[in-house]
Coordinates of C-alpha atoms in Angstrom, one line a residue:
M1488 CA 94.5 74.5 114.0
T1489 CA 92.0 71.5 113.7
T1490 CA 90.7 70.1 111.3
D1491 CA 87.0 71.2 112.3
V1492 CA 88.0 74.8 112.1
L1493 CA 89.7 74.2 108.7
L1494 CA 86.6 72.9 107.3
S1495 CA 84.9 75.7 109.0
H1496 CA 85.8 78.6 106.2
P1497 CA 83.5 79.7 104.0
G1498 CA 83.2 79.4 100.4
L1499 CA 86.2 76.9 100.3
D1500 CA 85.7 73.2 99.1
L1501 CA 88.4 71.4 100.3
A1502 CA 87.4 68.2 99.1
A1503 CA 87.4 70.0 95.4
P1504 CA 90.7 68.3 93.4
A1505 CA 93.9 70.3 94.3
I1506 CA 96.0 72.2 91.5
V1507 CA 99.0 72.4 93.5
D1508 CA 99.8 70.3 96.7
G1509 CA 103.1 70.7 98.0
L1510 CA 105.8 72.5 99.9
L1511 CA 107.4 75.3 99.0
E1512 CA 110.8 75.7 99.6
P1513 CA 113.1 76.9 101.5
G1514 CA 110.2 78.3 103.7
A1515 CA 110.8 81.4 105.3
Q1516 CA 112.2 82.7 101.3
A1517 CA 108.6 81.4 100.0
A1518 CA 106.8 83.0 103.0
Q1519 CA 108.5 86.2 102.7
A1520 CA 107.8 86.5 98.9
L1521 CA 104.8 86.0 99.4
L1522 CA 104.0 88.5 101.7
V1523 CA 106.0 90.9 99.5
L1524 CA 103.5 90.2 96.7
G1525 CA 100.5 91.0 99.3
K1526 CA 103.0 94.1 100.2
I1527 CA 102.6 95.3 96.9
A1528 CA 98.6 94.6 96.4
R1529 CA 98.1 96.8 98.9
T1530 CA 101.0 99.8 97.9
R1531 CA 99.9 102.9 96.2
F1532 CA 102.5 104.3 94.2
W1533 CA 100.9 106.8 93.3
L1534 CA 97.5 108.6 94.4
P1535 CA 95.8 111.4 91.7
P1536 CA 94.6 114.0 93.8
A1537 CA 90.6 112.6 92.5
M1538 CA 91.7 109.6 94.3
V1539 CA 92.5 110.9 97.7
N1540 CA 89.2 110.2 99.6
R1541 CA 88.5 106.8 97.4
L1542 CA 89.3 103.7 98.9
I1543 CA 89.7 100.9 96.4
A1544 CA 89.7 97.0 97.0
E1545 CA 92.1 95.1 96.2
S1546 CA 93.1 91.5 94.9
D1547 CA 96.2 89.8 96.3
P1548 CA 98.1 87.2 94.7
V1549 CA 96.8 85.2 91.0
F1550 CA 97.9 81.2 91.4
T1551 CA 98.6 80.1 88.2
A1552 CA 100.1 76.4 87.6
D1553 CA 101.0 75.1 84.5
G1554 CA 101.7 71.2 85.4
H1555 CA 105.6 72.4 86.6
I1556 CA 105.3 76.0 87.6
L1557 CA 103.4 77.9 90.2
R1558 CA 103.2 81.2 89.1
A1559 CA 102.1 84.1 91.7
E1560 CA 101.6 87.2 90.4
S1561 CA 100.0 90.7 91.7
F1562 CA 100.0 94.4 90.8
S1563 CA 99.8 97.6 93.3
P1564 CA 96.5 99.2 93.3
C1565 CA 98.2 102.3 91.1
C1566 CA 99.3 99.4 88.6
G1567 CA 102.7 100.8 88.1
V1568 CA 104.2 98.0 89.4
H1569 CA 103.6 94.5 88.5
A1570 CA 105.4 91.5 90.1
R1571 CA 105.6 87.6 89.2
L1572 CA 106.7 84.8 91.6
D1573 CA 107.9 81.5 89.9
L1574 CA 108.2 78.5 92.3
R1575 CA 108.3 74.6 91.6
P1576 CA 106.7 73.6 94.7
V1577 CA 108.1 69.7 95.6
G1578 CA 104.8 67.6 95.4
Q1579 CA 101.6 68.0 93.0
V1580 CA 101.6 70.4 90.6
G1581 CA 98.9 70.6 88.0
T1582 CA 97.0 73.1 86.0
G1583 CA 94.6 75.9 87.3
C1584 CA 94.3 79.4 88.0
T1585 CA 92.7 81.2 91.1
N1586 CA 93.1 84.9 92.8
V1587 CA 92.9 85.4 96.4
E1588 CA 93.5 88.0 99.3
L1589 CA 95.9 87.5 101.8
S1590 CA 94.2 88.5 104.9
E1591 CA 96.0 89.9 108.1
S1592 CA 95.7 86.6 110.0
T1593 CA 97.4 84.7 107.1
R1594 CA 100.4 87.0 106.6
S1595 CA 100.7 86.6 110.5
V1596 CA 101.1 82.8 109.5
L1597 CA 103.5 83.4 106.9
A1598 CA 105.6 86.0 109.0
G1599 CA 106.3 83.3 111.7
V1600 CA 107.7 81.3 108.9
A1601 CA 111.5 80.8 109.7
G1602 CA 114.7 79.1 108.3
Q1603 CA 113.9 75.9 106.6
E1604 CA 110.9 75.4 108.2
P1605 CA 108.0 73.5 106.0
L1606 CA 105.6 75.9 104.3
H1607 CA 103.0 73.8 102.8
L1608 CA 100.6 75.3 100.2
T1609 CA 97.3 73.7 98.4
V1610 CA 95.6 76.0 95.4
R1611 CA 92.4 74.6 94.1
G1612 CA 90.1 76.4 92.1
D1613 CA 87.9 78.5 94.7
G1614 CA 90.7 79.5 97.1
I1615 CA 94.6 78.6 98.8
T1616 CA 95.8 76.8 101.9
L1617 CA 98.7 77.5 103.8
R1618 CA 100.2 75.2 106.6
T1619 CA 103.1 75.7 108.9
L1620 CA 104.4 74.3 111.9
D1621 CA 102.7 76.8 113.9
G1622 CA 98.9 77.2 112.1
A1623 CA 97.2 77.7 108.9
G1624 CA 95.4 80.1 106.7
Q1625 CA 93.0 79.7 104.0
E1626 CA 91.6 82.1 101.5
S1627 CA 89.0 81.9 99.4
R1628 CA 88.5 83.2 95.7
V1629 CA 87.5 86.6 95.2
P1630 CA 86.8 89.1 92.2
L1631 CA 89.9 90.0 89.9
P1632 CA 89.6 93.7 89.7
D1633 CA 89.2 94.0 85.8
R1634 CA 92.0 96.7 85.7
W1635 CA 94.4 93.7 86.7
V1636 CA 92.9 92.3 83.3
A1637 CA 94.3 95.3 81.4
G1638 CA 97.5 95.2 83.3
F1639 CA 98.3 91.3 82.2
A1640 CA 97.7 92.4 78.7
E1641 CA 100.1 95.1 78.5
I1642 CA 102.7 93.5 81.0
A1643 CA 102.6 90.7 77.9
A1644 CA 102.9 93.0 75.5
V1645 CA 106.0 95.7 77.0
T1646 CA 108.0 92.6 77.5
A1647 CA 107.5 90.7 74.2
H1648 CA 110.6 91.3 72.6
A1649 CA 112.8 92.6 76.0
T1650 CA 116.3 91.3 76.0
P1651 CA 118.7 91.4 78.8
R1652 CA 120.6 94.3 79.6
A1653 CA 122.6 93.6 82.7
E1654 CA 123.4 90.3 85.0
L1655 CA 125.0 91.0 88.5
G1656 CA 125.7 88.4 91.0
Q1657 CA 125.2 88.0 94.1
A1658 CA 127.2 90.5 96.0
E1659 CA 126.8 92.9 93.2
A1660 CA 123.0 92.4 93.2
R1661 CA 122.8 92.8 97.2
A1662 CA 124.7 96.0 97.1
F1663 CA 122.5 97.6 94.5
L1664 CA 119.3 96.9 95.7
R1665 CA 120.0 98.1 99.2
Q1666 CA 121.4 101.4 97.7
L1667 CA 118.0 102.0 95.5
P1668 CA 116.5 105.5 95.9
T1669 CA 114.0 106.0 98.7
K1670 CA 112.5 108.7 96.6
A1671 CA 110.7 109.4 93.0
T1672 CA 113.8 110.3 90.6
T1673 CA 114.2 110.3 87.1
A1674 CA 117.3 108.3 86.3
W1675 CA 119.1 105.5 84.6
A1676 CA 120.8 102.7 85.3
V1677 CA 124.4 101.5 83.7
R1678 CA 127.4 99.2 84.0
S1679 CA 129.6 100.2 86.7
G1680 CA 132.4 97.6 86.9
R1681 CA 130.3 94.1 87.6
G1682 CA 127.5 96.4 89.0
L1683 CA 125.0 99.0 88.2
R1684 CA 124.7 102.9 89.1
L1685 CA 121.9 105.2 88.8
T1686 CA 122.9 108.4 86.5
A1687 CA 120.3 111.1 85.7
R1688 CA 121.7 111.1 81.8
G1689 CA 120.5 108.5 79.5
G1690 CA 122.6 107.0 76.7
P1691 CA 122.0 104.0 74.3
E1692 CA 122.7 101.2 76.4
A1693 CA 121.1 102.9 79.6
I1694 CA 118.7 100.6 81.1
P1695 CA 114.9 102.9 82.2
A1696 CA 115.6 103.4 85.9
T1697 CA 112.8 106.2 86.7
G1698 CA 110.7 105.4 89.8
L1699 CA 113.2 103.1 90.6
H1700 CA 112.0 103.5 94.6
R1701 CA 108.9 101.4 94.0
L1702 CA 111.8 98.5 93.8
R1703 CA 112.3 98.8 97.7
V1704 CA 109.4 96.7 98.4
V1705 CA 111.7 93.9 97.9
D1706 CA 113.8 94.9 101.0
P1707 CA 112.5 91.3 102.4
L1708 CA 113.9 89.7 99.8
V1709 CA 117.7 90.9 99.6
R1710 CA 118.9 88.6 101.8
F1711 CA 117.9 85.5 99.9
T1712 CA 119.0 87.2 96.5
E1713 CA 121.8 85.0 94.5
G1714 CA 121.9 87.3 91.5
L1715 CA 119.9 90.4 89.3
S1716 CA 118.9 90.5 85.9
V1717 CA 117.4 93.4 84.2
Y1718 CA 115.5 92.8 81.2
A1719 CA 114.2 95.9 78.4
T1720 CA 113.3 96.4 75.2
P1721 CA 115.7 99.2 73.6
G1722 CA 114.3 102.3 73.2
A1723 CA 111.6 101.2 75.8
E1724 CA 110.7 102.9 78.6
V1725 CA 110.1 99.9 80.9
A1726 CA 112.2 97.5 82.1
S1727 CA 111.9 94.0 84.3
W1728 CA 114.4 93.5 87.5
V1729 CA 114.5 90.0 88.1
L1730 CA 116.0 89.0 91.6
H1731 CA 117.4 85.2 91.4
L1732 CA 116.4 83.2 94.6
D1733 CA 117.0 79.6 95.6
R1734 CA 114.7 77.5 93.4
A1735 CA 112.9 80.4 92.8
R1736 CA 113.0 83.9 91.0
L1737 CA 111.1 87.2 91.5
T1738 CA 110.2 89.3 88.5
V1739 CA 109.4 93.3 89.0
T1740 CA 108.2 95.4 86.1
L1741 CA 107.9 99.0 86.9
S1742 CA 106.0 101.9 84.5
P1743 CA 107.3 104.4 82.7
T1744 CA 106.7 106.7 85.7
P1745 CA 104.8 106.1 89.3
S1746 CA 102.0 108.2 87.4
R1747 CA 101.4 106.1 84.5
G1748 CA 99.9 102.2 85.5
F1749 CA 99.9 99.7 83.1
S1750 CA 96.1 99.3 82.8
G1751 CA 95.9 102.7 81.1
E1752 CA 98.3 101.7 78.6
G1753 CA 98.0 100.5 75.1
G1754 CA 100.5 98.2 73.9
W1755 CA 98.5 95.2 73.9
L1756 CA 96.1 97.2 70.8
T1757 CA 98.6 96.3 68.4
A1758 CA 98.5 92.3 68.9
L1759 CA 94.7 92.7 68.9
A1760 CA 94.6 94.7 65.8
A1761 CA 97.2 92.9 63.8
G1762 CA 94.3 90.0 64.1
L1763 CA 97.3 87.8 65.7
A1764 CA 96.0 84.4 66.7
A1765 CA 97.0 84.4 70.3
G1766 CA 95.4 88.1 70.3
H1767 CA 92.6 87.3 72.3
D1768 CA 93.7 85.5 74.9
L1769 CA 96.6 88.3 75.3
V1770 CA 93.9 91.4 75.5
T1771 CA 91.7 89.1 78.2
G1772 CA 94.8 88.4 80.5
R1773 CA 94.7 84.9 79.6
T1774 CA 98.3 84.5 78.6
G1775 CA 101.0 85.6 79.9
H1776 CA 104.9 86.5 79.2
D1777 CA 107.9 84.9 80.9
V1778 CA 111.0 87.8 80.4
V1779 CA 113.4 85.6 81.3
D1780 CA 112.8 82.3 79.8
G1781 CA 111.3 84.5 76.4
T1782 CA 107.9 81.9 76.5
W1783 CA 104.5 82.3 76.8
F1784 CA 102.4 80.3 79.5
A1785 CA 98.7 80.4 79.7
R1786 CA 96.9 82.0 82.8
P1787 CA 93.1 80.7 82.5
L1788 CA 92.0 83.5 85.2
P1789 CA 88.6 82.8 86.5
S1790 CA 87.2 86.0 87.0
G1791 CA 88.0 89.5 84.9
R1792 CA 87.0 91.1 81.6
A1793 CA 88.7 92.0 78.5
P1794 CA 90.0 95.9 78.8
G1795 CA 88.0 98.2 76.9
N1796 CA 90.0 100.9 75.3
T1797 CA 88.5 104.4 73.6
R1798 CA 91.5 104.6 70.8
L1799 CA 90.2 101.0 70.2
T1800 CA 86.6 101.9 69.9
K1801 CA 87.4 104.8 67.9
A1802 CA 89.4 102.9 65.4
K1803 CA 86.3 100.6 64.8
A1804 CA 84.0 103.6 64.1
L1805 CA 86.3 104.6 61.6
V1806 CA 86.8 101.5 59.9
E1807 CA 82.8 101.1 59.9
A1808 CA 82.5 104.6 58.7
G1809 CA 84.5 103.9 55.5
A1810 CA 86.7 106.8 57.0
V1811 CA 90.1 104.8 55.8
R1812 CA 91.5 105.0 52.0
A1813 CA 94.2 103.1 51.4
L1814 CA 96.6 105.7 48.7
P1815 CA 97.9 104.5 45.8
E1816 CA 101.5 105.4 47.0
G1817 CA 101.1 103.8 49.9
G1818 CA 99.4 103.9 53.5
Y1819 CA 96.0 105.3 54.3
E1820 CA 94.4 108.9 54.4
I1821 CA 91.5 108.9 57.0
A1822 CA 89.1 111.7 57.2
H1823 CA 86.3 112.1 59.2
G1824 CA 84.4 115.2 59.7
S1825 CA 87.2 118.0 60.0
S1826 CA 90.1 115.5 60.6
V1827 CA 92.3 114.2 57.8
Q1828 CA 95.1 111.9 58.7
R1829 CA 97.9 110.1 56.6
V1830 CA 98.8 107.2 58.2
R1831 CA 102.1 104.6 57.1
L1832 CA 102.1 101.2 58.9
D1833 CA 105.7 100.2 58.5
P1834 CA 107.6 102.1 59.6
A1835 CA 104.0 103.4 61.7
G1836 CA 103.6 107.0 61.6
C1837 CA 100.3 109.2 61.6
T1838 CA 100.2 113.2 61.1
C1839 CA 97.9 113.0 64.2
A1840 CA 98.7 115.0 67.1
W1841 CA 98.3 111.7 69.7
F1842 CA 101.5 110.7 67.6
A1843 CA 103.4 113.4 68.0
D1844 CA 103.3 113.8 71.5
H1845 CA 103.6 110.0 72.3
Q1846 CA 105.1 108.0 69.2
Q1847 CA 104.3 104.2 70.3
S1848 CA 105.5 104.5 73.7
R1849 CA 101.5 104.0 74.9
G1850 CA 100.3 102.0 72.5
P1851 CA 99.0 103.2 68.7
C1852 CA 96.8 106.2 68.2
S1853 CA 93.1 105.6 66.7
H1854 CA 94.3 106.1 63.4
L1855 CA 97.2 103.3 63.1
L1856 CA 94.5 100.9 64.9
A1857 CA 91.8 101.7 61.9
A1858 CA 94.0 101.4 59.5
R1859 CA 95.4 98.1 60.7
L1860 CA 92.1 96.7 61.1
S1861 CA 91.5 98.2 57.5
A1862 CA 94.4 96.2 56.2
G1863 CA 93.5 93.0 57.8
Q1864 CA 89.9 93.4 56.5
S1865 CA 91.0 93.7 52.7

């Protein structure tokens, strides 16, 4: 592709400073990994009946660089699948963030990369440029869906306390990935020799694997996979599946069931109500969590709004109305209209129907939030 054509791309300032400018190696592996991210962003693993006739424009990868690592992330349209590709480009790696859609023409360029062929990536604040031996593709920054912001917040919250649950070598990892279910099932993964097998019965050491058919989206990367790690929080319903690649890794986190999207959960509410120093950056999606390293990283999103939540709105209203009363014997009583609920903070508990149904699997109820907000103000 000629320079004149490259410069004609609307909205992309090729004179702007580059955040990343380097080679992604091995080329074919990196190209396939980016295509997987793009496929996730276009695949709805769950479609509520009310949305059958609705088409929603999605965003493809969010690229974030921290001076050493380039992270590319995407959510499925149903927000039940999150994937993050961690790369170390050979070349310049600065700091910054942008998000684009991978058009059909750019996906065609990526699909043509074979073996060790070079794949050059330039990331700027207003878009990306991909170059191969046979062509080039450019994409300008697009608006980030607000539900992705909520999803980023939830992913960080649910993986913050995850621990390693399984480590598979190359042969076992590829065998497991090639035998994934093709349809939705309620299942758990348990150790079997040096590998994993699926079972319909859970247990203390079982890994949540409901809806594991969604992981089949990584099929193009199985041939590159050198190992598989699984992380989960004990007692939780979410697991992160980490494919170890050559000089890269892909982390795929699946929601508890295909019908539950991360953007609709509320685990991040606990961090916000607790008044954590990083709470605001967490709920605005600007702080991410690396489940493998157990570290946090900055994600300076160029767009997107902090998620709203009806439970948080109700909790603030209860506090402002003076409905929260600390009890002499410990805990709180929250009286509003004909509703009177008792709350304890440690261990968390509430007498309301929400807590009875969900405990804290979908974040705290509005009464627990109100008590935590009140405790933080006292």
